[in-house]
Amino acid sequence: MSEDVGARPAWWKEGVVVYQVYPASFKDSNGDGIGDLPGLISKLPYLRSLGVEAIWLGPHYASPRKDEGYDISDYKSVYEPFGTLDDCQVLIDEAHSHGLKILFDLVVNHCSDQHEWFQESRKDKANPKRDWFHWKPPKMDENGGMSPRVPPNNWRAEFGGSAWAWDDATDEYYLHTFDVSQPDLKWENPAVRQAIYHDAVRFWLDRGLDGFRIDTANRYSKYTDFPDAPVTEPDMLWQPAGQLMTNGPRSHEYIQEMRKEAFDAYDCFTIGELPSTPVLENILSYISSEAKALSCTILFDLMELDHTDGRYPLMALPWKLSDFKRLTAFGQQLAEPQYAAHALSYLENHDQARSVSRFASDALEHRTVSAKLLATYLLTLSGSIIIYQGQEIGMINAGKDWDIEAEYKDLCTINTWREIKEDAEKNSDPSLLERGREGIQLTARDHSRTPMQWDSSHNAGFSTKEDAKPWTRVMESNKEGINVAAQEDDPESTLNFYRRMLALRKEHKDVFVLGKFDLHDKENEQTMIYTKTSQDGSRVALVALNFTSEPQAFDVPSSLKDKSTGKLLFSTVGGNSEGELEAYEARVILY
């Protein structure tokens, strides 16, 4: 714990680049096919060489792994295949010795049904921990009866089906807004909150942790009358209820209390997820300095642009670049001084498929330049940035030959695919099956959870043993040059482009990290043009991005035409500051 926290400015205030590690898939040190903490420790020099400043480690806690660690059975223990509590302490200390901050996932909207708290809660209705979870009897019919047995409301769980699960032992339902194995904790109970602060927060901050990425931070407060959700899908039994599952009446109170009782005593950076919160005023109510709640937020709207979060959450949707630009501009508002907040941007994480495949082109001839296009976009935005493992080498989605039923492992994918198959059969609609397959091949979370590609060997260098069988399939793209070893000594590689971009971001911090974002040509569906202006107005960077496979016209905005000739900072295709933008070219000019 830092003794002089209040005496110095927060380390993250002027923008920090965070590298997310998905522990099961990063580096396997003992040959069992599962990534682990010693493997991550061995790669800290590599992470430092990139130029990132912090690591966000995905859930490493004890867990049955029904939802890849987001179902925690003990907040103070480590998932055994990942290592030990001692390994975790070594990781924290070694990260610091390499000049890296480290953040853990904080998953406290729900826990695993194997957690001791829930095991006690379900023993009987008189148990002291019964009120630590949301238990409800079946809904009464109009005659006051319970036959047939019906859940308390019509909410659909995020992974499909009812958000309520029946428990035979005590003849009541419990709430699970995600999987049935993830019962929601009852934050309305003060004893629950204190146990969370003790076991899940201060336990790790006392060991030197620098902060948390907070899972579903605005779900803690429930509307305890549990009203039915509006019927938006008439032929579905369970209705999407995002607006009723988030931003409940005590949401701000709980986060402010957690900050006061846990975060504020440490030099702690908090990145909170705020799903179903699309309005600027509501976002600021969580992250402005006046809110005294979160440092910043992970926004969802841009990342949900190409798929639906309704009936089938992985169903692909056509998207427009004008909407991509609009949502970028919306997020960049949070960096403007008048809002006293902090912006954070990302294109990939463990919940998102690979950005090259989604927003540019993963065709062999376009992969590298597409990855550089998206890197330019991301690393010229103001505020903090998240880079996900493998993004820096341009990893792409799994091949179309992957069998969804045999090789996709994510709970959301499995449940969505099952519902799509059932509905396709029930409605004799083979086109639904094909559209569902295409959506999963584009947007499933599985694509980002495959092993990190370190070299072109059989298992991509992920495991120390060549014959080890990784827990999930390795992508063939490691043999096509999408791996660290192939790119390390290639000055034109995606990896070295990320290194240069991260260095440029620091060199021109006044423009890229702290500068004002202004979007130009908002309705153009082929190119994205924006400027970044230093706070004193003395320097301007013009960023021009071609999101198509064809050359596109490019005009300098009129506001810059009176300035002296700008200097081409770089072009991803070796071009100049004038003329058409080549396919997927990114060009940055400094004035």
XYZ file of C-alpha atoms in Angstrom:
591
model
C 0.000 0.000 0.000
C 1.351 3.413 -0.958
C 1.808 5.853 1.922
C 1.902 8.976 -0.262
C -0.912 8.221 -2.690
C -2.580 11.559 -2.162
C 0.679 13.460 -2.608
C 1.255 12.647 -6.258
C -0.864 12.659 -9.436
C -2.463 9.409 -10.587
C -0.033 7.515 -12.844
C -2.671 6.909 -15.505
C -4.025 10.449 -15.868
C -2.193 11.424 -19.063
C -2.932 8.215 -20.929
C -1.500 4.748 -20.515
C -1.274 1.838 -22.974
C -2.514 -1.385 -21.374
C -1.731 -4.824 -22.829
C -4.344 -7.465 -22.022
C -3.156 -11.013 -21.366
C -5.582 -13.927 -21.576
C -3.688 -16.286 -19.250
C -4.863 -19.655 -20.604
C -3.646 -18.745 -24.082
C -0.548 -16.597 -23.608
C 2.408 -18.863 -22.735
C 2.515 -22.431 -21.368
C 5.700 -22.959 -19.324
C 5.234 -26.582 -18.234
C 3.897 -28.315 -21.339
C 0.389 -29.104 -20.083
C -1.245 -27.155 -22.919
C -2.544 -24.357 -20.687
C -0.945 -20.949 -20.355
C 0.294 -20.045 -16.894
C 1.782 -17.318 -14.704
C 5.415 -18.477 -15.034
C 4.932 -18.375 -18.805
C 3.708 -14.788 -18.595
C 6.601 -13.852 -16.304
C 9.040 -15.197 -18.900
C 7.553 -12.858 -21.505
C 7.686 -9.628 -19.475
C 10.810 -8.447 -21.370
C 8.882 -8.886 -24.623
C 5.967 -6.813 -23.297
C 8.362 -4.121 -22.137
C 9.982 -4.085 -25.581
C 6.637 -3.195 -27.158
C 6.436 0.075 -25.291
C 3.268 -0.680 -23.318
C 3.045 0.631 -19.774
C 0.669 -1.750 -18.025
C -0.677 -5.307 -18.155
C -4.281 -6.349 -17.620
C -4.382 -10.017 -16.647
C -7.619 -11.881 -17.369
C -9.163 -13.912 -14.526
C -6.523 -16.082 -12.858
C -8.596 -17.040 -9.826
C -9.744 -20.466 -8.671
C -12.652 -21.407 -10.936
C -14.490 -24.359 -12.526
C -13.883 -22.440 -15.803
C -17.433 -22.802 -17.089
C -17.060 -19.263 -18.449
C -13.271 -19.259 -18.821
C -12.604 -17.914 -15.343
C -15.424 -15.376 -15.097
C -17.030 -17.840 -12.690
C -14.843 -17.466 -9.606
C -14.949 -20.009 -6.769
C -12.312 -18.340 -4.558
C -11.143 -14.747 -4.980
C -8.038 -15.321 -2.849
C -6.726 -18.387 -4.677
C -5.202 -19.041 -8.100
C -6.536 -21.486 -10.688
C -4.183 -24.422 -10.162
C -3.059 -24.928 -13.791
C -2.032 -21.247 -13.876
C 0.233 -21.523 -10.848
C 0.224 -20.540 -7.183
C -0.321 -17.509 -5.007
C 3.475 -17.231 -4.792
C 3.671 -17.172 -8.611
C 1.146 -14.356 -8.585
C 3.267 -12.344 -6.183
C 6.342 -12.938 -8.357
C 4.364 -11.694 -11.356
C 3.384 -8.465 -9.587
C 6.940 -7.854 -8.363
C 8.601 -8.756 -11.674
C 6.184 -6.581 -13.660
C 7.144 -3.673 -11.436
C 10.840 -4.429 -11.870
C 10.304 -4.118 -15.649
C 8.588 -0.760 -15.210
C 5.125 -2.192 -15.865
C 1.965 -1.604 -13.856
C -0.380 -4.557 -13.471
C -4.177 -4.799 -13.300
C -6.364 -7.827 -12.518
C -9.942 -8.551 -13.474
C -12.492 -7.743 -10.770
C -15.558 -9.965 -11.285
C -18.001 -9.301 -8.461
C -21.442 -9.003 -10.041
C -21.555 -12.773 -9.756
C -19.434 -15.680 -8.616
C -19.349 -19.399 -9.358
C -22.041 -21.693 -8.034
C -19.079 -23.600 -6.555
C -18.044 -20.655 -4.370
C -18.387 -21.342 -0.649
C -20.739 -18.363 -0.342
C -23.266 -19.860 -2.757
C -22.829 -23.393 -1.467
C -23.862 -22.122 1.953
C -26.665 -20.005 0.535
C -28.369 -22.928 -1.186
C -28.222 -25.282 1.818
C -31.482 -24.023 3.307
C -33.570 -20.882 3.594
C -32.393 -20.223 7.157
C -28.704 -20.238 6.294
C -26.891 -16.988 7.273
C -25.716 -16.601 3.674
C -29.138 -17.162 2.138
C -29.523 -13.418 1.678
C -26.170 -13.132 -0.139
C -27.889 -14.007 -3.442
C -31.204 -13.229 -5.127
C -33.622 -16.021 -4.233
C -37.274 -15.798 -5.267
C -40.269 -18.137 -5.284
C -42.058 -18.887 -8.564
C -44.349 -16.244 -9.971
C -47.927 -16.523 -8.763
C -50.670 -16.951 -11.335
C -53.820 -14.827 -11.281
C -55.423 -17.257 -8.815
C -52.497 -17.115 -6.403
C -51.154 -20.487 -7.450
C -47.780 -21.613 -8.775
C -48.748 -24.187 -11.373
C -47.140 -24.484 -13.785
C -43.963 -23.255 -12.115
C -42.825 -19.956 -13.707
C -39.678 -17.866 -13.007
C -40.128 -14.522 -11.207
C -39.892 -12.535 -14.443
C -39.267 -12.873 -18.182
C -35.626 -11.739 -18.254
C -33.372 -13.452 -20.739
C -29.867 -14.294 -19.495
C -26.971 -12.883 -21.512
C -25.974 -16.402 -22.592
C -29.523 -17.476 -23.442
C -32.525 -18.925 -21.614
C -34.154 -17.587 -18.468
C -32.108 -15.445 -16.073
C -33.539 -17.560 -13.253
C -32.549 -21.118 -12.323
C -34.644 -23.467 -10.217
C -32.999 -25.025 -7.164
C -34.571 -28.304 -6.083
C -32.923 -28.244 -2.667
C -34.837 -25.188 -1.450
C -37.666 -24.887 -4.000
C -36.789 -21.382 -5.142
C -35.191 -19.668 -8.125
C -31.880 -17.814 -8.028
C -30.902 -14.992 -10.376
C -28.058 -15.468 -12.882
C -27.841 -12.718 -15.480
C -25.128 -14.718 -17.248
C -24.754 -18.516 -17.113
C -26.679 -20.744 -14.725
C -23.328 -21.476 -13.042
C -22.861 -17.743 -12.239
C -25.344 -16.657 -9.534
C -25.590 -12.886 -9.082
C -24.371 -11.589 -5.722
C -26.841 -9.528 -3.719
C -25.093 -6.186 -3.373
C -28.060 -4.841 -1.433
C -26.704 -6.830 1.541
C -23.924 -4.824 3.310
C -22.241 -8.050 4.453
C -21.798 -9.094 0.820
C -20.178 -5.791 -0.062
C -17.745 -5.952 2.844
C -16.778 -9.531 1.963
C -16.103 -8.436 -1.632
C -13.966 -5.486 -0.552
C -11.968 -7.750 1.761
C -11.540 -10.865 -0.396
C -11.573 -9.556 -3.962
C -10.164 -6.033 -3.713
C -7.932 -5.201 -0.727
C -6.464 -8.719 -0.667
C -4.769 -7.985 -4.021
C -4.080 -4.286 -3.569
C -2.167 -5.129 -0.408
C 0.062 -7.338 -2.566
C 1.031 -4.456 -4.822
C -1.615 -4.568 -7.541
C -2.007 -1.286 -9.458
C -5.666 -1.501 -10.400
C -8.584 -3.453 -11.830
C -10.545 -3.882 -14.993
C -14.015 -4.174 -13.470
C -16.392 -6.612 -15.124
C -19.979 -5.387 -15.645
C -19.493 -2.554 -13.164
C -23.012 -1.146 -13.588
C -24.878 -4.408 -12.893
C -24.480 -4.553 -9.120
C -27.694 -2.715 -8.277
C -30.849 -4.623 -9.209
C -34.391 -3.392 -9.588
C -35.482 -5.547 -6.680
C -39.122 -5.568 -7.708
C -37.852 -7.477 -10.788
C -40.357 -6.153 -13.362
C -40.873 -7.980 -16.646
C -38.861 -6.710 -19.585
C -40.754 -5.188 -22.511
C -41.674 -7.808 -25.099
C -39.441 -7.048 -28.089
C -39.278 -10.617 -29.411
C -42.924 -11.812 -29.385
C -42.128 -15.412 -30.285
C -39.519 -15.754 -27.518
C -40.319 -16.862 -23.980
C -37.463 -14.845 -22.428
C -36.931 -11.208 -23.360
C -33.703 -9.162 -23.643
C -33.494 -7.103 -20.458
C -30.253 -5.134 -20.740
C -31.832 -1.872 -19.572
C -33.260 -3.589 -16.476
C -30.067 -5.466 -15.619
C -27.874 -2.344 -15.606
C -27.702 1.097 -13.962
C -30.010 0.164 -11.119
C -31.102 2.652 -8.442
C -28.023 2.142 -6.218
C -25.344 1.582 -8.879
C -23.423 4.782 -8.187
C -23.705 4.347 -4.439
C -22.075 0.916 -4.561
C -19.163 1.913 -6.777
C -18.549 5.083 -4.778
C -18.553 3.032 -1.581
C -16.096 0.496 -3.053
C -13.821 3.334 -4.113
C -13.979 4.973 -0.686
C -13.461 1.755 1.277
C -10.913 0.087 -0.991
C -9.586 1.946 -4.032
C -8.840 5.377 -2.551
C -6.249 4.081 -0.090
C -4.116 2.877 -3.004
C -2.719 4.318 -6.226
C -5.462 2.403 -8.032
C -6.564 2.645 -11.685
C -10.083 1.343 -12.358
C -11.482 0.544 -15.810
C -15.168 -0.247 -15.483
C -17.389 -1.939 -18.043
C -20.627 0.012 -18.545
C -22.893 -2.016 -20.852
C -26.218 -0.520 -21.962
C -25.035 3.006 -21.155
C -25.040 4.916 -24.460
C -25.753 8.445 -23.144
C -22.845 10.805 -22.403
C -24.428 12.219 -19.245
C -24.890 8.735 -17.787
C -21.308 7.725 -18.610
C -19.956 10.875 -16.958
C -21.980 10.073 -13.847
C -19.600 7.130 -13.367
C -16.238 8.463 -14.600
C -16.052 12.258 -14.191
C -13.842 13.500 -11.382
C -16.967 14.732 -9.613
C -18.512 11.256 -9.693
C -15.804 9.813 -7.417
C -16.439 6.356 -8.831
C -14.388 4.923 -11.756
C -11.238 6.150 -13.504
C -12.609 5.399 -16.989
C -14.848 2.993 -18.837
C -14.895 0.332 -21.508
C -17.629 1.379 -23.946
C -19.518 -1.235 -25.977
C -21.310 0.526 -28.829
C -18.442 0.597 -31.325
C -17.563 -3.045 -30.698
C -21.181 -4.119 -31.147
C -21.505 -2.318 -34.470
C -21.147 -5.476 -36.584
C -23.345 -7.860 -34.585
C -26.571 -7.864 -32.659
C -26.976 -8.102 -28.903
C -30.611 -9.104 -29.240
C -32.078 -12.481 -30.069
C -28.872 -14.075 -31.343
C -25.942 -12.104 -29.873
C -23.410 -13.302 -32.471
C -25.490 -12.709 -35.584
C -23.526 -10.503 -37.997
C -24.948 -7.146 -39.080
C -23.866 -4.890 -41.941
C -22.080 -1.817 -40.622
C -21.220 1.589 -42.047
C -17.970 3.478 -41.671
C -19.963 6.630 -40.931
C -21.299 4.921 -37.792
C -17.807 3.704 -36.877
C -16.626 7.327 -37.129
C -19.582 8.691 -35.172
C -19.023 6.281 -32.301
C -15.301 7.031 -32.265
C -16.038 10.749 -31.973
C -18.517 10.028 -29.182
C -15.881 8.172 -27.155
C -13.237 10.808 -27.796
C -15.434 13.445 -26.140
C -14.431 11.928 -22.825
C -10.897 13.274 -23.342
C -12.069 16.887 -23.618
C -11.158 19.000 -20.555
C -14.662 20.332 -19.933
C -15.883 16.856 -18.983
C -13.160 16.222 -16.358
C -13.090 12.579 -17.370
C -10.737 10.115 -19.059
C -11.128 8.411 -22.451
C -10.188 4.807 -23.157
C -10.236 3.091 -26.570
C -9.791 -0.476 -27.783
C -10.450 -2.683 -30.808
C -9.925 -6.123 -29.285
C -10.198 -7.918 -25.984
C -11.194 -11.368 -24.722
C -14.850 -10.583 -25.506
C -14.230 -9.518 -29.113
C -13.196 -11.295 -32.303
C -10.117 -10.081 -34.173
C -10.372 -6.534 -35.519
C -8.532 -7.160 -38.808
C -11.164 -9.738 -39.757
C -14.049 -7.547 -38.637
C -13.176 -3.991 -39.630
C -10.591 -4.324 -42.433
C -9.452 -7.385 -44.437
C -7.808 -10.638 -43.415
C -7.207 -11.632 -47.056
C -3.579 -12.673 -47.423
C -2.684 -9.713 -49.636
C -4.247 -7.168 -47.238
C -3.564 -8.551 -43.752
C -0.447 -6.600 -42.879
C -1.555 -3.238 -44.202
C -4.988 -3.745 -42.591
C -3.374 -4.387 -39.208
C -1.284 -1.222 -39.607
C -4.382 0.766 -40.590
C -6.157 -0.243 -37.396
C -3.032 0.306 -35.284
C -2.750 3.842 -36.661
C -6.398 4.487 -35.869
C -6.167 3.173 -32.313
C -2.818 4.657 -31.308
C -3.617 8.174 -32.505
C -6.696 8.431 -30.261
C -6.595 10.488 -27.065
C -6.593 8.996 -23.588
C -5.696 5.454 -22.615
C -5.520 2.471 -24.968
C -5.970 -1.294 -24.610
C -4.056 -3.660 -26.887
C -5.023 -7.330 -26.726
C -2.476 -10.146 -26.965
C -1.717 -11.021 -30.600
C -3.179 -7.764 -31.885
C 0.367 -6.418 -32.213
C 1.238 -9.169 -34.722
C -2.058 -8.857 -36.610
C -3.707 -12.099 -35.507
C -6.913 -12.894 -37.405
C -10.052 -14.964 -36.902
C -10.164 -18.750 -37.044
C -10.512 -20.344 -40.461
C -13.874 -21.167 -41.988
C -12.961 -24.866 -41.748
C -13.207 -24.875 -37.959
C -16.094 -27.048 -36.751
C -18.321 -24.913 -34.526
C -19.515 -27.841 -32.457
C -16.129 -29.502 -32.030
C -13.664 -26.608 -31.871
C -15.484 -23.548 -30.561
C -15.457 -23.614 -26.767
C -16.939 -20.336 -25.544
C -20.147 -20.623 -23.538
C -21.849 -17.810 -25.440
C -20.973 -19.435 -28.778
C -22.224 -22.854 -27.683
C -25.518 -21.524 -26.308
C -26.142 -19.200 -29.264
C -25.422 -21.935 -31.800
C -27.779 -24.304 -29.982
C -30.604 -21.747 -30.064
C -30.009 -20.985 -33.727
C -30.113 -24.699 -34.627
C -33.288 -25.242 -32.610
C -35.039 -22.255 -34.188
C -33.855 -23.173 -37.686
C -35.293 -26.662 -37.299
C -38.515 -25.461 -35.683
C -39.125 -22.897 -38.414
C -37.705 -24.970 -41.299
C -35.297 -22.123 -42.033
C -31.913 -23.363 -43.314
C -30.907 -19.768 -44.115
C -30.963 -18.989 -40.373
C -28.440 -21.762 -39.806
C -26.143 -20.385 -42.499
C -26.427 -16.813 -41.243
C -25.742 -18.029 -37.726
C -22.646 -19.881 -38.886
C -21.358 -16.790 -40.696
C -21.988 -14.641 -37.628
C -20.078 -16.975 -35.326
C -17.218 -17.199 -37.816
C -16.992 -13.402 -37.716
C -17.811 -12.294 -34.156
C -17.466 -15.198 -31.676
C -15.247 -14.645 -28.651
C -13.380 -17.866 -29.466
C -11.355 -16.066 -32.157
C -9.456 -13.999 -29.599
C -8.892 -16.863 -27.172
C -6.691 -19.093 -29.317
C -3.022 -19.532 -28.315
C -0.645 -16.618 -28.776
C 1.517 -17.202 -31.855
C 5.168 -16.955 -30.866
C 6.686 -18.859 -33.801
C 5.768 -21.086 -36.762
C 6.106 -24.421 -34.950
C 3.311 -26.945 -34.569
C 1.873 -25.277 -31.486
C 3.039 -21.759 -32.407
C 5.635 -21.739 -29.635
C 2.802 -21.422 -27.133
C 3.967 -24.469 -25.165
C 7.468 -25.479 -24.102
C 6.724 -28.969 -25.428
C 6.388 -29.333 -29.185
C 4.022 -32.287 -28.774
C 1.838 -30.606 -26.127
C -1.832 -30.319 -26.999
C -3.036 -26.762 -26.341
C -6.377 -26.456 -24.548
C -7.856 -24.934 -27.704
C -6.788 -25.194 -31.318
C -3.858 -23.174 -32.638
C -4.593 -21.133 -35.760
C -2.803 -22.007 -38.976
C -1.959 -18.344 -39.568
C 1.126 -18.786 -37.378
C 2.664 -20.628 -40.349
C 1.802 -17.715 -42.625
C 4.010 -15.189 -40.873
C 1.590 -14.106 -38.170
C 3.914 -14.882 -35.277
C 6.449 -12.999 -33.180
C 9.564 -14.830 -34.429
C 8.770 -14.167 -38.102
C 8.135 -10.479 -37.444
C 10.792 -9.686 -34.856
C 13.586 -8.833 -37.315
C 11.406 -7.592 -40.170
C 11.380 -3.780 -40.058
C 8.142 -3.709 -42.093
C 6.256 -6.186 -39.896
C 3.076 -5.435 -37.975
C 4.945 -6.036 -34.714
C 7.605 -3.448 -35.426
C 4.988 -1.037 -36.709
C 3.258 -1.250 -33.313
C 6.588 -0.559 -31.629
C 7.173 2.511 -33.794
C 3.618 3.735 -33.287
C 3.883 3.377 -29.520
C 7.155 5.322 -29.591
C 5.617 8.037 -31.803
C 2.638 8.240 -29.465
C 4.989 9.089 -26.597
C 7.182 11.402 -28.689
C 4.166 13.416 -29.824
C 2.175 13.032 -26.620
C 0.774 16.560 -26.845
C -1.024 15.623 -30.070
C -1.807 11.905 -29.933
C -2.413 11.346 -26.202
C -3.654 14.748 -25.052
C -4.790 16.382 -28.298
C -8.314 17.361 -29.294
C -10.044 14.996 -31.743
C -11.981 16.513 -34.670
C -13.699 14.374 -37.299
C -13.869 15.510 -40.943
C -15.994 14.267 -43.872
C -18.328 12.462 -41.465
C -20.557 10.811 -44.077
C -17.809 9.356 -46.280
C -18.188 5.560 -46.247
C -14.729 4.775 -47.628
C -12.244 6.936 -45.729
C -11.870 8.298 -42.209
C -10.167 11.666 -41.840
C -9.578 13.353 -38.492
C -7.239 15.852 -36.872
C -5.588 15.839 -33.471
C -4.714 19.311 -32.168
C -2.422 20.011 -29.217
C -4.030 21.864 -26.330
C -2.090 25.048 -27.086
C -3.062 24.834 -30.768
C 0.523 24.931 -31.989
C 0.586 21.472 -33.586
C -1.920 19.465 -35.593
C -1.759 15.868 -36.811
C -3.900 14.879 -39.780
C -4.843 11.192 -39.818
C -6.165 9.733 -43.092
C -7.403 6.130 -43.231
C -8.697 4.155 -46.211
C -11.023 1.357 -45.056
C -11.398 -0.157 -48.528
C -9.428 -2.376 -50.915
C -9.506 0.312 -53.630
C -7.593 3.620 -53.932
C -9.600 6.536 -52.557
C -9.450 10.286 -53.096
C -7.952 12.279 -50.278
C -8.298 16.013 -49.646
C -6.643 17.999 -46.881
C -9.369 19.655 -44.742
C -9.830 23.337 -45.544
C -8.838 24.283 -41.986
C -5.296 23.090 -42.737
C -4.864 24.450 -46.250
C -3.680 27.823 -44.991
C -0.955 26.259 -42.869
C 2.557 25.718 -44.095
C 3.139 22.386 -45.794
C 2.796 19.547 -43.354
C 5.423 16.920 -42.742
C 4.569 13.332 -43.616
C 5.101 11.525 -40.349
C 4.487 8.169 -42.019
C 2.462 6.229 -44.560
C 1.816 2.513 -44.129
C 2.390 1.897 -47.846
C 5.398 4.163 -48.296
C 3.440 6.910 -49.999
C 3.639 10.677 -49.666
C 1.530 13.438 -48.194
C -0.447 14.013 -51.390
C -2.441 11.944 -53.822
C -4.876 9.066 -53.432
C -4.864 6.771 -50.428
C -3.903 3.259 -51.470
C -5.859 0.161 -50.360
C -6.086 0.130 -46.538
C -3.442 2.841 -46.324
C -2.969 4.910 -43.183
C -1.254 8.278 -43.550
C -0.332 10.758 -40.799
C 0.804 14.308 -41.577
C 2.109 16.640 -38.882
C 1.522 20.399 -39.147
